[in-house]
Structures are given as C-alpha cells and as structure tokens.
PDB file of C-alpha atoms in Angstrom:
ATOM      1  CA  MET C   1      -6.087  -6.911  -5.972  1.00 80.00           C
ATOM      2  CA  LEU C   2      -5.800 -10.472  -7.172  1.00 84.00           C
ATOM      3  CA  GLU C   3      -6.867 -11.617 -10.585  1.00 87.00           C
ATOM      4  CA  PRO C   4      -9.751 -14.136 -10.531  1.00 90.00           C
ATOM      5  CA  ASN C   5      -7.565 -17.146 -11.403  1.00 88.00           C
ATOM      6  CA  ALA C   6      -4.985 -16.164  -8.782  1.00 89.00           C
ATOM      7  CA  SER C   7      -7.618 -15.684  -6.082  1.00 92.00           C
ATOM      8  CA  GLN C   8      -9.142 -19.085  -6.853  1.00 90.00           C
ATOM      9  CA  ALA C   9      -5.722 -20.774  -6.687  1.00 88.00           C
ATOM     10  CA  LEU C  10      -4.901 -18.982  -3.418  1.00 91.00           C
ATOM     11  CA  ALA C  11      -8.236 -20.013  -1.896  1.00 92.00           C
ATOM     12  CA  MET C  12      -7.642 -23.650  -2.865  1.00 89.00           C
ATOM     13  CA  ALA C  13      -4.127 -23.594  -1.392  1.00 90.00           C
ATOM     14  CA  VAL C  14      -5.297 -22.045   1.909  1.00 94.00           C
ATOM     15  CA  HIS C  15      -8.177 -24.529   2.089  1.00 92.00           C
ATOM     16  CA  GLU C  16      -5.798 -27.462   1.563  1.00 91.00           C
ATOM     17  CA  LEU C  17      -3.362 -26.156   4.183  1.00 92.00           C
ATOM     18  CA  ALA C  18      -6.210 -25.674   6.668  1.00 95.00           C
ATOM     19  CA  ILE C  19      -7.585 -29.175   6.094  1.00 93.00           C
ATOM     20  CA  ASN C  20      -4.121 -30.676   6.552  1.00 91.00           C
ATOM     21  CA  ALA C  21      -3.528 -28.631   9.721  1.00 95.00           C
ATOM     22  CA  ALA C  22      -6.866 -29.821  11.133  1.00 96.00           C
ATOM     23  CA  MET C  23      -6.352 -33.472  10.244  1.00 92.00           C
ATOM     24  CA  HIS C  24      -2.609 -33.959  10.728  1.00 92.00           C
ATOM     25  CA  GLY C  25      -1.004 -30.747  11.954  1.00 94.00           C
ATOM     26  CA  ALA C  26      -1.177 -28.175  14.704  1.00 97.00           C
ATOM     27  CA  LEU C  27      -4.968 -27.860  14.658  1.00 97.00           C
ATOM     28  CA  SER C  28      -5.370 -31.594  15.256  1.00 97.00           C
ATOM     29  CA  VAL C  29      -4.430 -31.155  18.943  1.00 97.00           C
ATOM     30  CA  GLU C  30      -5.799 -28.775  21.553  1.00 97.00           C
ATOM     31  CA  GLU C  31      -2.455 -27.082  22.285  1.00 97.00           C
ATOM     32  CA  GLY C  32      -1.664 -26.536  18.590  1.00 97.00           C
ATOM     33  CA  ARG C  33      -1.633 -23.045  17.123  1.00 98.00           C
ATOM     34  CA  LEU C  34      -1.670 -21.584  13.638  1.00 98.00           C
ATOM     35  CA  ALA C  35      -0.413 -18.147  12.619  1.00 98.00           C
ATOM     36  CA  VAL C  36      -0.949 -16.707   9.153  1.00 97.00           C
ATOM     37  CA  ALA C  37       0.719 -13.516   7.969  1.00 98.00           C
ATOM     38  CA  TRP C  38       1.072 -11.891   4.586  1.00 95.00           C
ATOM     39  CA  ASP C  39       2.943  -9.096   2.920  1.00 96.00           C
ATOM     40  CA  VAL C  40       2.788  -7.505  -0.491  1.00 94.00           C
ATOM     41  CA  THR C  41       5.962  -6.306  -2.171  1.00 93.00           C
ATOM     42  CA  GLU C  42       5.570  -3.814  -4.990  1.00 93.00           C
ATOM     43  CA  HIS C  43       7.863  -4.151  -8.001  1.00 91.00           C
ATOM     44  CA  GLU C  44       7.989  -2.113 -11.196  1.00 91.00           C
ATOM     45  CA  THR C  45       5.716  -4.412 -13.188  1.00 91.00           C
ATOM     46  CA  GLU C  46       4.001  -6.536 -10.542  1.00 90.00           C
ATOM     47  CA  SER C  47       3.083  -7.018  -6.920  1.00 90.00           C
ATOM     48  CA  ILE C  48       4.258 -10.127  -5.077  1.00 91.00           C
ATOM     49  CA  LEU C  49       2.118 -11.671  -2.322  1.00 92.00           C
ATOM     50  CA  GLU C  50       4.094 -13.559   0.321  1.00 94.00           C
ATOM     51  CA  LEU C  51       2.051 -15.788   2.611  1.00 94.00           C
ATOM     52  CA  GLN C  52       3.597 -17.188   5.793  1.00 97.00           C
ATOM     53  CA  TRP C  53       1.854 -20.205   7.376  1.00 96.00           C
ATOM     54  CA  THR C  54       3.293 -21.215  10.758  1.00 97.00           C
ATOM     55  CA  GLU C  55       2.038 -24.162  12.796  1.00 97.00           C
ATOM     56  CA  THR C  56       3.273 -24.733  16.356  1.00 97.00           C
ATOM     57  CA  GLY C  57       2.466 -27.159  19.133  1.00 97.00           C
ATOM     58  CA  GLY C  58       1.294 -29.904  16.841  1.00 96.00           C
ATOM     59  CA  PRO C  59       2.512 -33.414  16.179  1.00 96.00           C
ATOM     60  CA  GLU C  60       5.847 -34.070  14.485  1.00 93.00           C
ATOM     61  CA  VAL C  61       5.744 -33.437  10.738  1.00 86.00           C
ATOM     62  CA  VAL C  62       5.911 -36.621   8.698  1.00 84.00           C
ATOM     63  CA  PRO C  63       6.162 -36.070   4.936  1.00 83.00           C
ATOM     64  CA  PRO C  64       3.713 -38.151   2.891  1.00 82.00           C
ATOM     65  CA  THR C  65       5.091 -41.076   0.921  1.00 87.00           C
ATOM     66  CA  GLU C  66       3.109 -40.033  -2.153  1.00 87.00           C
ATOM     67  CA  PRO C  67       1.696 -36.654  -3.164  1.00 83.00           C
ATOM     68  CA  GLY C  68      -2.023 -36.328  -2.569  1.00 81.00           C
ATOM     69  CA  PHE C  69      -4.650 -34.453  -4.551  1.00 78.00           C
ATOM     70  CA  GLY C  70      -4.123 -31.235  -2.565  1.00 75.00           C
ATOM     71  CA  SER C  71      -0.382 -30.930  -3.095  1.00 75.00           C
ATOM     72  CA  THR C  72      -0.808 -31.843  -6.742  1.00 80.00           C
ATOM     73  CA  ALA C  73      -3.501 -29.185  -7.193  1.00 74.00           C
ATOM     74  CA  ILE C  74      -1.392 -26.552  -5.426  1.00 72.00           C
ATOM     75  CA  ARG C  75       1.600 -27.218  -7.670  1.00 75.00           C
TER      76      ARG C  75
END
C-alpha cells in the first residue's frame, strides 16, 4: 500500500515518463517498445518500491539542455 502523497507523486512521475516516451522516446516510433517492471523489498521499518522503466527501439537519447517542468516536479 502506498500513502496518498506517495501514490500521487508516483502517478505524476509515471505520467511524465509516459508523455516523454510518446513525444521523444521509444513510443514516438512504431518499432519502439516500453517495458515497466516493479518489485517491493520489505525492510524492518519500511517497504521499498523499485520501478524499472526500459525503452528500446526508439531514437537516440539526447539530454535536455534545461530541466523542464516534469523533471523538476519529479525531483
């Protein structure tokens, strides 16, 4: 279970990643693919969610020159 604030932050991050993949990444070309996997690791006092986002078959990754709203919001 995620706390409300954590679930909202996770939803915003996934939304931003999906928009970027559709506009600039693997989902912007027909042969592009996206794989999403997750795992939860239990610790004594907390559970850690690890999300793996893997894009293949898309255009070459070019880092932005300036951070946009999405990356700023995710941070």
